[in-house]
Short mmCIF file of C-alpha atoms in Angstrom, two decimals:
data_model
loop_
_atom_site.label_atom_id
_atom_site.label_comp_id
_atom_site.label_asym_id
_atom_site.label_seq_id
_atom_site.Cartn_x
_atom_site.Cartn_y
_atom_site.Cartn_z
CA MET A 1 -17.35 -7.69 4.18
CA LYS A 2 -13.79 -6.12 4.28
CA LYS A 3 -10.88 -8.34 3.42
CA VAL A 4 -8.44 -8.82 6.22
CA VAL A 5 -4.78 -8.68 5.26
CA LEU A 6 -1.72 -9.30 7.52
CA VAL A 7 1.78 -8.60 6.32
CA THR A 8 4.84 -9.43 8.37
CA GLY A 9 7.91 -7.21 7.96
CA ALA A 10 5.68 -4.43 6.98
CA ASN A 11 7.43 -1.48 8.39
CA SER A 12 9.77 -0.79 5.50
CA GLY A 13 10.92 -2.16 2.16
CA ILE A 14 8.66 -4.47 -0.07
CA GLY A 15 6.22 -5.02 2.87
CA LEU A 16 5.51 -1.40 3.25
CA ALA A 17 5.48 -0.74 -0.59
CA LEU A 18 2.85 -3.64 -0.62
CA CYS A 19 0.63 -2.10 1.97
CA GLU A 20 0.87 1.25 0.03
CA ARG A 21 -0.29 -0.43 -3.08
CA LEU A 22 -3.07 -2.35 -1.45
CA LEU A 23 -4.58 0.65 0.08
CA SER A 24 -4.18 2.57 -3.31
CA GLN A 25 -6.21 -0.18 -4.93
CA ASP A 26 -8.97 -0.40 -2.14
CA THR A 27 -8.82 1.90 0.75
CA GLU A 28 -12.21 1.20 2.11
CA GLY A 29 -12.41 -2.53 1.40
CA LEU A 30 -9.45 -3.65 3.63
CA GLN A 31 -8.48 -4.16 7.18
CA LEU A 32 -4.72 -4.08 7.04
CA CYS A 33 -2.64 -5.48 9.86
CA LEU A 34 1.17 -4.66 10.00
CA ALA A 35 3.09 -7.38 11.89
CA CYS A 36 6.35 -5.93 12.89
CA ARG A 37 9.25 -6.42 15.35
CA ASN A 38 10.13 -2.81 15.82
CA MET A 39 7.24 -0.92 17.06
CA PRO A 40 8.43 2.57 16.76
CA ARG A 41 9.22 1.77 12.99
CA ALA A 42 5.90 0.19 12.73
CA GLN A 43 4.00 3.22 14.15
CA ALA A 44 5.93 5.51 11.66
CA ALA A 45 4.91 3.27 8.77
CA ARG A 46 1.32 3.30 9.85
CA SER A 47 1.37 7.12 10.19
CA ALA A 48 2.80 7.28 6.61
CA LEU A 49 0.04 5.07 5.32
CA LEU A 50 -2.60 7.01 7.11
CA ALA A 51 -1.29 10.32 5.76
CA SER A 52 -1.87 8.92 2.20
CA HIS A 53 -5.13 7.14 2.99
CA PRO A 54 -6.89 8.78 5.96
CA ALA A 55 -9.85 6.56 5.80
CA ALA A 56 -7.86 3.39 5.88
CA GLN A 57 -8.06 0.69 8.65
CA VAL A 58 -4.35 0.08 9.61
CA ALA A 59 -3.64 -1.91 12.69
CA LEU A 60 -0.32 -2.84 14.30
CA LEU A 61 0.86 -6.04 15.72
CA GLN A 62 4.12 -6.65 17.46
CA MET A 63 5.68 -9.89 16.44
CA ASP A 64 9.35 -11.26 16.09
CA THR A 65 9.29 -14.23 13.95
CA SER A 66 12.63 -15.51 15.51
CA SER A 67 10.80 -15.89 18.85
CA ILE A 68 8.39 -18.94 19.39
CA SER A 69 6.62 -16.93 22.29
CA SER A 70 6.42 -13.85 20.36
CA VAL A 71 4.71 -15.58 17.38
CA ILE A 72 2.22 -17.52 19.60
CA SER A 73 1.34 -14.31 21.46
CA ALA A 74 0.79 -12.40 18.23
CA ALA A 75 -1.22 -15.13 16.77
CA GLN A 76 -3.52 -15.18 19.98
CA GLU A 77 -4.02 -11.35 19.48
CA VAL A 78 -4.91 -11.94 15.75
CA ARG A 79 -7.49 -14.69 16.71
CA HIS A 80 -8.91 -12.22 19.26
CA ARG A 81 -9.16 -9.36 16.80
CA TYR A 82 -10.30 -11.04 13.64
CA ASP A 83 -12.76 -14.06 13.05
CA ARG A 84 -11.14 -14.55 9.38
CA LEU A 85 -7.97 -13.84 7.66
CA ASP A 86 -8.08 -13.53 3.77
CA TYR A 87 -4.46 -12.90 3.14
CA LEU A 88 -1.45 -13.73 5.04
CA TYR A 89 1.79 -12.23 3.53
CA LEU A 90 4.87 -13.88 4.96
CA ASN A 91 7.37 -11.23 4.10
CA ALA A 92 9.79 -10.68 7.12
CA GLY A 93 13.30 -12.03 6.75
CA ILE A 94 16.98 -11.38 7.63
CA MET A 95 20.42 -12.22 6.14
CA PRO A 96 22.57 -11.69 9.21
CA ASN A 97 26.32 -10.91 9.48
CA PRO A 98 27.22 -10.98 5.81
CA GLN A 99 30.88 -11.16 5.05
CA PHE A 100 31.45 -9.11 1.90
CA ASP A 101 34.39 -9.73 -0.46
CA ILE A 102 35.29 -6.30 -1.98
CA LYS A 103 37.82 -7.59 -4.30
CA ALA A 104 35.36 -10.25 -5.80
CA PHE A 105 32.74 -7.66 -6.09
CA PHE A 106 34.81 -5.31 -8.17
CA LYS A 107 36.19 -8.15 -10.18
CA GLY A 108 32.52 -9.08 -10.81
CA LEU A 109 31.48 -5.67 -12.10
CA PHE A 110 33.60 -6.30 -15.21
CA SER A 111 32.78 -9.80 -15.82
CA ARG A 112 29.94 -11.91 -17.63
CA ASN A 113 28.48 -12.74 -14.06
CA ILE A 114 27.78 -9.28 -13.05
CA ILE A 115 23.89 -9.90 -13.31
CA THR A 116 23.99 -13.09 -11.30
CA MET A 117 26.21 -11.49 -8.84
CA PHE A 118 23.87 -8.76 -8.08
CA ALA A 119 20.83 -10.82 -8.26
CA THR A 120 21.88 -13.65 -5.94
CA GLY A 121 25.13 -12.41 -4.23
CA ALA A 122 26.98 -15.27 -5.64
CA GLY A 123 30.67 -15.16 -5.16
CA ILE A 124 30.70 -12.07 -2.98
CA LEU A 125 28.87 -13.02 0.09
CA ARG A 126 29.52 -15.28 2.93
CA GLN A 127 27.12 -15.59 5.86
CA ARG A 128 27.48 -16.35 9.56
CA ASP A 129 24.46 -17.48 11.34
CA GLY A 130 23.43 -16.97 14.86
CA VAL A 131 21.28 -18.86 17.49
CA THR A 132 18.10 -17.77 19.00
CA PRO A 133 17.27 -17.96 22.66
CA ASP A 134 15.02 -20.78 21.80
CA GLY A 135 18.06 -22.58 20.56
CA LEU A 136 17.26 -22.47 16.79
CA GLN A 137 19.42 -21.17 13.91
CA GLU A 138 18.47 -17.60 13.60
CA VAL A 139 17.88 -17.37 9.83
CA PHE A 140 15.86 -20.62 9.91
CA ALA A 141 13.77 -19.43 12.69
CA THR A 142 13.07 -15.94 11.23
CA ASN A 143 12.50 -16.70 7.66
CA LEU A 144 10.82 -20.12 7.83
CA PHE A 145 9.92 -21.68 11.10
CA GLY A 146 8.41 -18.46 12.79
CA HIS A 147 6.29 -18.25 9.77
CA PHE A 148 5.26 -21.78 9.71
CA LEU A 149 4.25 -21.64 13.36
CA LEU A 150 2.38 -18.53 12.69
CA PHE A 151 0.51 -20.24 9.94
CA ARG A 152 -0.31 -23.10 12.34
CA GLU A 153 -1.55 -20.90 14.92
CA LEU A 154 -3.76 -18.97 12.54
CA GLU A 155 -5.30 -22.12 10.83
CA PRO A 156 -8.64 -21.34 12.63
CA VAL A 157 -9.07 -18.03 10.97
CA LEU A 158 -7.48 -18.83 7.62
CA CYS A 159 -9.33 -22.15 6.79
CA HIS A 160 -13.13 -21.63 6.52
CA ALA A 161 -15.66 -23.83 4.46
CA GLY A 162 -17.07 -21.91 1.49
CA ARG A 163 -14.39 -19.30 1.07
CA THR A 164 -10.59 -19.10 0.00
CA SER A 165 -7.63 -17.64 1.72
CA GLN A 166 -4.06 -16.94 0.50
CA LEU A 167 -0.62 -17.51 1.98
CA VAL A 168 2.14 -15.64 0.16
CA TRP A 169 5.69 -16.20 0.89
CA THR A 170 8.57 -13.74 -0.08
CA SER A 171 11.23 -15.99 -1.34
CA SER A 172 14.29 -15.16 -3.61
CA SER A 173 16.12 -16.08 -6.73
CA ASN A 174 18.83 -17.05 -4.33
CA ALA A 175 16.82 -20.12 -3.18
CA HIS A 176 18.94 -22.99 -4.45
CA ARG A 177 18.52 -26.62 -4.13
CA SER A 178 22.32 -27.01 -3.72
CA ALA A 179 22.27 -24.85 -0.45
CA TYR A 180 19.60 -27.17 1.13
CA ASN A 181 19.97 -30.22 3.07
CA LEU A 182 16.91 -31.95 4.45
CA GLU A 183 19.14 -33.77 7.05
CA ASP A 184 20.34 -30.31 8.18
CA MET A 185 17.11 -28.49 8.11
CA GLN A 186 18.26 -25.50 10.15
CA HIS A 187 21.58 -25.31 8.09
CA GLN A 188 23.87 -25.43 11.03
CA GLY A 189 26.64 -26.94 9.11
CA GLY A 190 26.52 -24.88 5.98
CA ALA A 191 27.47 -21.43 4.83
CA GLN A 192 24.33 -20.42 3.02
CA PRO A 193 21.61 -20.07 5.66
CA TYR A 194 19.60 -17.40 3.72
CA SER A 195 19.53 -19.42 0.45
CA SER A 196 18.58 -22.63 2.35
CA SER A 197 15.76 -20.92 4.27
CA LYS A 198 14.27 -19.45 0.89
CA TYR A 199 14.42 -22.96 -0.72
CA ALA A 200 12.80 -24.41 2.12
CA SER A 201 9.89 -21.82 2.07
CA ASP A 202 9.47 -22.93 -1.62
CA LEU A 203 9.15 -26.52 -0.64
CA LEU A 204 6.88 -25.79 2.34
CA SER A 205 4.49 -23.78 0.18
CA LEU A 206 4.02 -26.80 -2.11
CA ALA A 207 3.30 -29.06 0.93
CA LEU A 208 0.68 -26.63 2.39
CA ASN A 209 -1.13 -26.70 -0.78
CA THR A 210 -1.05 -30.49 -0.78
CA HIS A 211 -2.72 -30.55 2.69
CA PHE A 212 -4.86 -27.32 2.67
CA ASN A 213 -6.22 -26.73 -0.79
CA LYS A 214 -9.38 -28.72 0.15
CA GLN A 215 -9.94 -26.35 3.09
CA GLY A 216 -9.78 -23.27 0.89
CA LEU A 217 -6.27 -22.19 1.60
CA TYR A 218 -3.79 -21.68 -1.25
CA SER A 219 -0.18 -20.96 -0.81
CA SER A 220 2.18 -19.06 -3.33
CA VAL A 221 5.80 -17.98 -3.55
CA ILE A 222 7.14 -14.79 -5.07
CA CYS A 223 10.64 -13.31 -5.91
CA PRO A 224 10.99 -9.56 -5.65
CA GLY A 225 13.93 -9.37 -7.96
CA PHE A 226 16.98 -7.29 -7.06
CA VAL A 227 15.64 -4.50 -4.86
CA MET A 228 17.30 -1.71 -2.94
CA THR A 229 16.00 -2.12 0.71
CA ASN A 230 17.43 -2.20 4.23
CA LEU A 231 18.24 -5.85 3.77
CA THR A 232 20.35 -4.97 0.66
CA TYR A 233 22.03 -1.97 2.22
CA GLY A 234 22.88 -3.97 5.24
CA ILE A 235 24.75 -6.47 3.22
CA LEU A 236 27.35 -3.80 2.48
CA PRO A 237 27.63 -1.95 5.75
CA SER A 238 31.13 -0.48 5.12
CA PHE A 239 30.02 1.23 1.69
CA PRO A 240 29.93 5.05 1.88
CA ASP A 241 26.83 6.78 0.47
CA PHE A 242 28.72 8.29 -2.39
CA LEU A 243 29.63 4.81 -3.67
CA TRP A 244 25.79 3.85 -3.72
CA THR A 245 25.17 7.15 -5.66
CA LEU A 246 27.95 6.01 -8.29
CA LEU A 247 26.56 2.55 -8.42
CA MET A 248 22.88 3.32 -8.99
CA PRO A 249 23.46 4.40 -12.77
CA VAL A 250 25.23 1.11 -13.20
CA PHE A 251 22.07 -0.76 -11.87
CA TRP A 252 19.74 1.32 -14.08
CA LEU A 253 21.99 0.42 -16.99
CA ILE A 254 22.07 -3.26 -16.19
CA ARG A 255 18.21 -3.20 -16.17
CA MET A 256 18.12 -2.41 -19.75
CA PHE A 257 19.51 -5.97 -20.36
CA THR A 258 17.67 -7.83 -17.53
CA ASN A 259 14.25 -7.73 -16.20
CA THR A 260 15.11 -8.90 -12.63
CA PHE A 261 16.39 -5.55 -11.53
CA THR A 262 13.41 -4.02 -10.04
CA LEU A 263 15.47 -1.94 -7.81
CA THR A 264 12.69 -0.04 -5.82
CA PRO A 265 10.38 -1.65 -3.19
CA TYR A 266 7.35 -0.48 -5.26
CA ASN A 267 8.49 -2.47 -8.28
CA GLY A 268 9.62 -5.36 -6.11
CA ALA A 269 6.20 -5.71 -4.61
CA GLU A 270 4.68 -6.07 -8.05
CA ALA A 271 4.20 -9.91 -7.71
CA LEU A 272 2.80 -9.73 -4.17
CA PHE A 273 0.32 -7.14 -5.30
CA TRP A 274 -0.56 -9.15 -8.53
CA LEU A 275 -1.35 -12.34 -6.50
CA PHE A 276 -3.72 -10.15 -4.48
CA MET A 277 -5.87 -9.62 -7.64
CA GLN A 278 -5.92 -13.26 -8.62
CA LYS A 279 -8.31 -16.14 -8.02
CA ALA A 280 -6.42 -18.44 -5.51
CA GLU A 281 -7.58 -21.53 -7.32
CA SER A 282 -6.03 -20.61 -10.65
CA LEU A 283 -2.49 -20.38 -9.25
CA ASP A 284 0.20 -23.00 -9.95
CA PRO A 285 1.86 -24.43 -6.79
CA TYR A 286 4.90 -25.45 -8.66
CA VAL A 287 5.91 -21.96 -9.86
CA LYS A 288 7.40 -18.90 -8.26
CA TYR A 289 5.92 -15.59 -9.20
CA HIS A 290 8.60 -13.04 -10.14
CA SER A 291 8.35 -9.30 -10.00
CA LEU A 292 10.02 -7.98 -13.19
CA THR A 293 10.59 -4.42 -14.53
CA SER A 294 11.41 -3.81 -18.16
CA GLY A 295 14.17 -1.36 -19.25
CA LEU A 296 11.44 1.26 -19.80
CA GLY A 297 10.30 0.89 -16.24
CA ASN A 298 7.07 -1.08 -16.81
CA ASN A 299 6.34 -3.70 -14.13
CA TYR A 300 4.84 -7.18 -14.64
CA THR A 301 4.69 -10.73 -13.04
CA GLN A 302 5.97 -13.75 -14.53
CA PRO A 303 5.58 -17.44 -13.36
CA ARG A 304 8.74 -19.58 -13.47
CA LYS A 305 8.95 -23.19 -12.51
CA MET A 306 10.71 -23.88 -9.22
CA ASP A 307 13.27 -26.76 -8.76
CA ILE A 308 11.10 -28.57 -6.09
CA ASP A 309 9.35 -31.89 -5.68
CA LEU A 310 6.61 -33.25 -3.71
CA GLU A 311 8.42 -35.84 -1.72
CA THR A 312 11.00 -33.58 -0.44
CA SER A 313 8.35 -30.95 0.34
CA GLU A 314 6.37 -33.59 2.39
CA CYS A 315 9.50 -34.82 4.31
CA LEU A 316 10.12 -31.08 5.19
CA TYR A 317 6.64 -30.61 6.36
CA GLU A 318 6.75 -33.62 8.66
CA LYS A 319 10.04 -32.46 10.14
CA LEU A 320 8.62 -29.01 10.77
CA LEU A 321 5.74 -30.58 12.58
CA GLN A 322 7.96 -32.64 14.62
CA LEU A 323 10.10 -29.59 15.55
CA GLU A 324 6.97 -27.65 16.35
CA SER A 325 5.91 -30.42 18.88
CA GLU A 326 9.34 -30.31 20.45
CA MET A 327 9.47 -26.52 20.74
CA ARG A 328 5.98 -26.38 22.18
CA LYS A 329 6.92 -28.86 24.84
CA LYS A 330 10.00 -26.93 25.71
CA LEU A 331 8.03 -23.79 25.99
CA LYS A 332 5.45 -25.47 28.33
CA ASP A 333 8.23 -26.92 30.53
CA LYS A 334 9.82 -23.50 30.65
CA GLU A 335 6.54 -21.96 31.71
CA LYS A 336 6.11 -24.68 34.42
CA GLU A 337 9.63 -23.90 35.77
CA VAL A 338 8.81 -20.23 35.91
CA HIS A 339 5.65 -20.85 37.85
CA ARG A 340 7.29 -23.35 40.10
CA SER A 341 10.26 -21.07 41.15
CA PRO A 342 8.25 -18.52 43.10
CA ALA A 343 6.58 -21.27 45.12
CA ALA A 344 9.88 -22.74 45.89
CA CYS A 345 11.28 -19.42 47.09
CA GLU A 346 8.21 -18.95 49.36
CA SER A 347 8.74 -22.44 50.90
CA SER A 348 12.43 -21.84 51.64
#
């Protein structure tokens, strides 16, 4: 029976690189589903994959993880198409409206903190979050809550007696406990929404293992390293192309001294691909699996302990369940209002 794999944010970057690597490993043994917000880009990604693997089964699914109705609708479509789901890669993510400090950047180039600066954005980025039409903080909704809701909707096809399934979160080295506040889960009052959302995904992964391992579901977290993707380029929108050309040799030089500079989406997808090859039961819920690349260009995966604890993860899980209940009620009330409006117009 073919394994069913769903990847969010699969039209470019690490998500697309993962899909390419999976098909290169086992073209005929997979049913691959690309869940994307932008369908023209998703169609282009599908065409590129089929050009390399004509016999592959590659389906598309429109989904915006920042929209509750979009996630629910997409999940219903998944349940209609498939009676099982073996791998769910939660890869979609945003870092909106970053404010880049050019002076701090060039100062950092010649400091001892250069590696940390590139790997995490520390000292050079300030983020301004937005609010979704559902009333949620945009980064929180896109990176965490939308994926949590997707998982909740897909439990029937993920959890089956007698077989295992894997949930894999794309996290970051920028996931810091210091950026996270359980009392401000959506990070409304902070300046590091991206870091907060990624730390929350680390916590949530642990909670999901606590609640669902007995049902055959295992959750893991990865870090792709420092990768040049659309997200990375979007952080520095004012940089001309020639400056990136000048910086790339610097990045390659830095990689001789640190293995976290994976640089390409193919390398960044190493841990995602490695997890696909592992027995889910053997994975450690307290570690983050890092994609690493040696100075000679060899890729490998390394587990590193996360700064998380069970109590905080359980508190987050309960808060997310409560928020889910509230948002579902709001959605139902909104739908009732929409259905009531035409009737009111007719009576008048």
